[in-house]
Short mmCIF file of C-alpha atoms in Angstrom, two decimals:
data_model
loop_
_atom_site.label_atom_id
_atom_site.label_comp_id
_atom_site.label_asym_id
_atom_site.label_seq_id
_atom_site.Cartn_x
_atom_site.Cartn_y
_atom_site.Cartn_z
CA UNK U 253 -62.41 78.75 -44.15
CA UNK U 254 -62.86 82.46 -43.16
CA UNK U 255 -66.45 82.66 -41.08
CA UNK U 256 -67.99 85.65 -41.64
CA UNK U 257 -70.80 87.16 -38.68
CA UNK U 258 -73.57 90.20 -39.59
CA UNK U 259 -75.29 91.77 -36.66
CA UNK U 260 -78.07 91.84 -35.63
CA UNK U 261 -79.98 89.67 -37.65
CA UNK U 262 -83.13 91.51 -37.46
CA UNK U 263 -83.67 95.64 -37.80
CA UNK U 264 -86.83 97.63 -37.98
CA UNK U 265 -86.73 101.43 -38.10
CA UNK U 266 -88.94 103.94 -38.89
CA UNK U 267 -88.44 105.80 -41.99
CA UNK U 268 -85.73 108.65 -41.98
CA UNK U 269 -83.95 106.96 -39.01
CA UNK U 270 -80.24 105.53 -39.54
CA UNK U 271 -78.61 102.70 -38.55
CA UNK U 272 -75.56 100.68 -38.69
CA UNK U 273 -74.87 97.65 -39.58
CA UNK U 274 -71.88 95.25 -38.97
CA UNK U 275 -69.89 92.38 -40.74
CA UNK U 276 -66.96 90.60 -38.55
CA UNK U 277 -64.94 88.40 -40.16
CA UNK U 278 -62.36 86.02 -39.08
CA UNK U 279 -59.16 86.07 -41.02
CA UNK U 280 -57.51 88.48 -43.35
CA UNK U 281 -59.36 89.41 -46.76
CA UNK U 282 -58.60 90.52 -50.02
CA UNK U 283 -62.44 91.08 -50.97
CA UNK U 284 -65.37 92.33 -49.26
CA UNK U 285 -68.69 93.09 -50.61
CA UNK U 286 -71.95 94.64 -49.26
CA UNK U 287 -74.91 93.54 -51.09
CA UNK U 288 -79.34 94.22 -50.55
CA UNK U 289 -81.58 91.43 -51.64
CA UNK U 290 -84.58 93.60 -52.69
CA UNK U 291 -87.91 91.86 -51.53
CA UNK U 292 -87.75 90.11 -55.13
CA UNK U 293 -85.08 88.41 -54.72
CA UNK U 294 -81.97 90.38 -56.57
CA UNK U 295 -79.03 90.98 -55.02
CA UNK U 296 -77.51 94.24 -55.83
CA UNK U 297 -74.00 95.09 -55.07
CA UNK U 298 -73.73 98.25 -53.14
CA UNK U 299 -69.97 97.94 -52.01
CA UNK U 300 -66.77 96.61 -52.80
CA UNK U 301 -64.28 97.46 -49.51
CA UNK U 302 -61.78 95.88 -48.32
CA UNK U 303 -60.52 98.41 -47.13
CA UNK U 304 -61.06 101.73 -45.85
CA UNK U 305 -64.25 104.38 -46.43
CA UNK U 306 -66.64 104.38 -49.79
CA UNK U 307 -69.87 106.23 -49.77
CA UNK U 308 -72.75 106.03 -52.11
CA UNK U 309 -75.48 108.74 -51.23
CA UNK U 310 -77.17 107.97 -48.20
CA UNK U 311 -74.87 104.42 -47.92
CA UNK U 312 -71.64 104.50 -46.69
CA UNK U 313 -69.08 102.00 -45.36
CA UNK U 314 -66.08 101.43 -43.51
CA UNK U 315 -63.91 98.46 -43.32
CA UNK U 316 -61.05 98.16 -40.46
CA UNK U 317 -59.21 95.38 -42.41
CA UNK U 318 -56.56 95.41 -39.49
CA UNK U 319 -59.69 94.75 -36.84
CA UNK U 320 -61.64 92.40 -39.37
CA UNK U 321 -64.53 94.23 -39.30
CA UNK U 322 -66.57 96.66 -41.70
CA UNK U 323 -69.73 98.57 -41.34
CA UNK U 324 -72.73 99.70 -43.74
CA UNK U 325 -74.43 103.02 -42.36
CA UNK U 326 -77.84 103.68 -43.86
CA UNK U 327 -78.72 107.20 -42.99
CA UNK U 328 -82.11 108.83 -43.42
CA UNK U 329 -83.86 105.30 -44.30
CA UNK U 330 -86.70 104.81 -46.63
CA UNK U 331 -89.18 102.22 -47.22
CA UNK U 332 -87.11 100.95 -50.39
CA UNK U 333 -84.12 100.12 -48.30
CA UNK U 334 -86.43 97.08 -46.63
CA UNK U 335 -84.59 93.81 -47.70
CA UNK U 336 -81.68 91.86 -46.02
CA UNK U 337 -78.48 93.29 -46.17
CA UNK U 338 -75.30 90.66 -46.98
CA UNK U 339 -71.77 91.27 -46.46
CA UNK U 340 -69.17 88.53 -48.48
CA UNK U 341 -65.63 87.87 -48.51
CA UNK U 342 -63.05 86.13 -49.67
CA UNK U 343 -59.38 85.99 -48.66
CA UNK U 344 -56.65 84.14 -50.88
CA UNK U 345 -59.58 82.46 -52.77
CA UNK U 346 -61.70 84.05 -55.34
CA UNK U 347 -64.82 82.66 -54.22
CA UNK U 348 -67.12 84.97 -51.39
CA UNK U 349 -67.99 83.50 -48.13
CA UNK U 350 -71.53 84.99 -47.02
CA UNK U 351 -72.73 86.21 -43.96
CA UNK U 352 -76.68 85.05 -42.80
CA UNK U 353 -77.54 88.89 -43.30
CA UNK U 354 -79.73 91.44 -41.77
CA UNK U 355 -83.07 91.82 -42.74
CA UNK U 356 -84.11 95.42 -42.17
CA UNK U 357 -87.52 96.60 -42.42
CA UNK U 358 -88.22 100.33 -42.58
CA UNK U 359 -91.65 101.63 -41.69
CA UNK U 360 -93.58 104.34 -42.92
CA UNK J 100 -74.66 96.22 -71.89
CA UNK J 101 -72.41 93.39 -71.19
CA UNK J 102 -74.73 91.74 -68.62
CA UNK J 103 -75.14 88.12 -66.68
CA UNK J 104 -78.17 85.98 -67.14
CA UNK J 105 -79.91 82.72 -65.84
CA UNK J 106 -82.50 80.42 -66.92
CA UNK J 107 -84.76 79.45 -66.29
CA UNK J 108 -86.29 81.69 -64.17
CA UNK J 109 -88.20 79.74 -62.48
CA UNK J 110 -88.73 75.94 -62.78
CA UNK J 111 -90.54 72.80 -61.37
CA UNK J 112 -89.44 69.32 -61.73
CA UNK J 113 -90.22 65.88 -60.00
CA UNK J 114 -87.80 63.86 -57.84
CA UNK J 115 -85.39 61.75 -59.87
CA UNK J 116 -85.09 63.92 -62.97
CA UNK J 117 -82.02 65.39 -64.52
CA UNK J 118 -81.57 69.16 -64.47
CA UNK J 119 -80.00 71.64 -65.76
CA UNK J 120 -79.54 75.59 -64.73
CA UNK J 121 -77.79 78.03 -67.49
CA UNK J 122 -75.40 80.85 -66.97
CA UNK J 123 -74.56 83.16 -69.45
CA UNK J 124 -71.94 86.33 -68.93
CA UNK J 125 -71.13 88.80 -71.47
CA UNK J 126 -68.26 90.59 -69.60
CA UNK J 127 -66.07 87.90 -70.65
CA UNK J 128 -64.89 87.05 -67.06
CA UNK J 129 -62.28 84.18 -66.35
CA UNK J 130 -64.29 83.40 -63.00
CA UNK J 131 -67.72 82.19 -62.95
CA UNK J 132 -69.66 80.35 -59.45
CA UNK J 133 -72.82 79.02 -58.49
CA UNK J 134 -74.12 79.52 -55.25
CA UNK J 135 -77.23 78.51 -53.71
CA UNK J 136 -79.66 80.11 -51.03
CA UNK J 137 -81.79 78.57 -48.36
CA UNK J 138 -83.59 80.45 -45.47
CA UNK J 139 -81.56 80.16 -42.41
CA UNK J 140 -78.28 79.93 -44.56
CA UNK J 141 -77.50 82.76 -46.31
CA UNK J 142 -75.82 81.99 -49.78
CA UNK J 143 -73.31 79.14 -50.17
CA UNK J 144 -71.22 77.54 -52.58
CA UNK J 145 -71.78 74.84 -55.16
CA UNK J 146 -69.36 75.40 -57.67
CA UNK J 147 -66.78 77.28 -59.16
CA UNK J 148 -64.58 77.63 -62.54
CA UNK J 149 -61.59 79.94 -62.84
CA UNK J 150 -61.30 79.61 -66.68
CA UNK J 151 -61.92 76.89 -69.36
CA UNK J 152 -61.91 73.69 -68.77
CA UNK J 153 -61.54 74.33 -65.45
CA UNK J 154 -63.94 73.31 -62.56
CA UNK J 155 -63.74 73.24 -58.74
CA UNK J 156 -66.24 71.75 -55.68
CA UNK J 157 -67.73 74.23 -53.19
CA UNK J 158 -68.87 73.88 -49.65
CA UNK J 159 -72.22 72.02 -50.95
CA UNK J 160 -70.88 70.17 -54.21
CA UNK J 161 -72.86 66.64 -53.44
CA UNK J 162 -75.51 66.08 -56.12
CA UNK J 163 -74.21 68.81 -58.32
CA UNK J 164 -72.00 69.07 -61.51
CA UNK J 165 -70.89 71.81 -63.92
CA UNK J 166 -68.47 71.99 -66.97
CA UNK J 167 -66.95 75.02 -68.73
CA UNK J 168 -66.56 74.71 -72.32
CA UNK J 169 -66.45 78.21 -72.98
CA UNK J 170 -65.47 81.03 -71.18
CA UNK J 171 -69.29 83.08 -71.29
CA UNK J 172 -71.42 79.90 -70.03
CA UNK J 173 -71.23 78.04 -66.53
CA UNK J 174 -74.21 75.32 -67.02
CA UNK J 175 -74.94 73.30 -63.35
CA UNK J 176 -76.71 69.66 -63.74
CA UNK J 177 -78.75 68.29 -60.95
CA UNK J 178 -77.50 64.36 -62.07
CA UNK J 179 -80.88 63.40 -60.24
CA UNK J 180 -83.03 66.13 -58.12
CA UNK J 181 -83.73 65.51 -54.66
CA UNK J 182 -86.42 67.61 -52.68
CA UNK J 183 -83.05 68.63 -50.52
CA UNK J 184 -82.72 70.76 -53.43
CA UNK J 185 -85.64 72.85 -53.51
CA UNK J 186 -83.42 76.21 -53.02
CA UNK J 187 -83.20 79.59 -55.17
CA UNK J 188 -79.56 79.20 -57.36
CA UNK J 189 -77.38 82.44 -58.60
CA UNK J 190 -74.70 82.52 -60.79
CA UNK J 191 -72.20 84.84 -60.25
CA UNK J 192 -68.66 86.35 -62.17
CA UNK J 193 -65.81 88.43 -61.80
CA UNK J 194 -63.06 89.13 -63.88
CA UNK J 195 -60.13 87.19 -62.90
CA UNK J 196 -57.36 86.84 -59.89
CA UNK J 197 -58.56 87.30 -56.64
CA UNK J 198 -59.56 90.27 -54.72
CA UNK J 199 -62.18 91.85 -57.58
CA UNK J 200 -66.24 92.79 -57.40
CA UNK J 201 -68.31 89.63 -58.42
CA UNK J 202 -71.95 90.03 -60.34
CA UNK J 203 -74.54 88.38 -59.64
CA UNK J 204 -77.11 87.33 -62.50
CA UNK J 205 -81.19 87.50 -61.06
CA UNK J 206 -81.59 83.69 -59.67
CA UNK J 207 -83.40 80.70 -60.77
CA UNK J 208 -85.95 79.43 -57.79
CA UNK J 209 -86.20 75.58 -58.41
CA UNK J 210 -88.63 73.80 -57.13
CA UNK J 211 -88.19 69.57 -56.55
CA UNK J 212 -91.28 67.67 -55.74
#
């Protein structure tokens, strides 16, 4: 099956820094999702991309679908984007394959 | 709002005992899953239906069954809980072929002691 790598695992900022996150994946895809698991628990989709550039206020994201990679910029962060950040996909299969996440923390 | 839903919510049950986990959609979605999440593991498969009558294993099927009688509701039994299975479950759906956004309903945390 397609394995599916988010880096770095851990990320603590201060508030109104940015960052970037990443999501490699190792075979082609016909589905890719971004999603934040809030501190209770939900998981919220943010993005579906896969391909190209989508942005969403301060989220945006890129995925090189040629390079098997995408990206999830968070620019000036708050304290409500804490939570770990997923990225999923899927290739000929319906079914998402999930990354271990990054769990970012943003402080005051 | 069409909308997907779990429950329970939350629930605590002793080794040995049957369960079951409910999944209701309203979008009327041909594909419906059940995934569960463990720290150190991210979310993985269980389960998976792409229509009625219609049911396929996941990654981490052992111990688990689920049956689609209708096209809203995606029930999964525990046949006989194990502590193993201690875990926080989510149902999810999308519409139908691949490549499409799947929605996640709010989780059940189950608890086997």
């Amino acid at each position: 099956g397609i394995q599916v790598e988010q880096s770095p695992p851990d990320l603590i900022l201060q508030e109104g820094a940015n960052s970037t996150l990443r999501c490699n994946f190792s075979d082609s895809v016909n589905n890719l999702q971004w999603f934040h698991q809030n501190p209770w628990g939900q998981l919220i989709n943010l993005f579906y991309i896969p391909s190209g550039t989508k942005q969403n206020g301060r989220l945006s994201a890129t995925t090189v679908a040629t390079e098997r990679y995408s990206l999830l910029y968070i620019s000036s962060s708050q304290t409500t984007d804490s939570g770990v950040y997923f990225c999923a996909v899927a290739g000929s299969a319906r079914q998402l394959t999930f990354g271990s996440g990054t769990q970012l923390t943003v402080l005051p | 709002d069409a909308e997907i839903t779990q429950s329970p919510r939350h629930k605590i049950t002793e080794t040995g005992r049957q369960v079951t986990l409910a999944c209701h959609q309203t979008w009327n979605h041909n594909n419906m899953f059940w995934y569960r999440q463990d720290l150190g593991h991210g979310l993985r498969l269980i389960h998976y239906s792409y229509g009625v009558q219609d049911t396929n294993k996941g990654e981490v099927s052992d111990g688990y069954s689920v049956s689609r009688s209708n096209t809203e509701d995606l029930p999964l039994t525990l046949e006989s809980a194990a502590s193993s299975q201690t875990s926080v479950y989510f149902c999810a759906s999308s519409p139908g072929g691949a490549g499409e956004t799947q929605y996640f309903g709010p989780g059940t945390r189950l608890l086997v002691l």
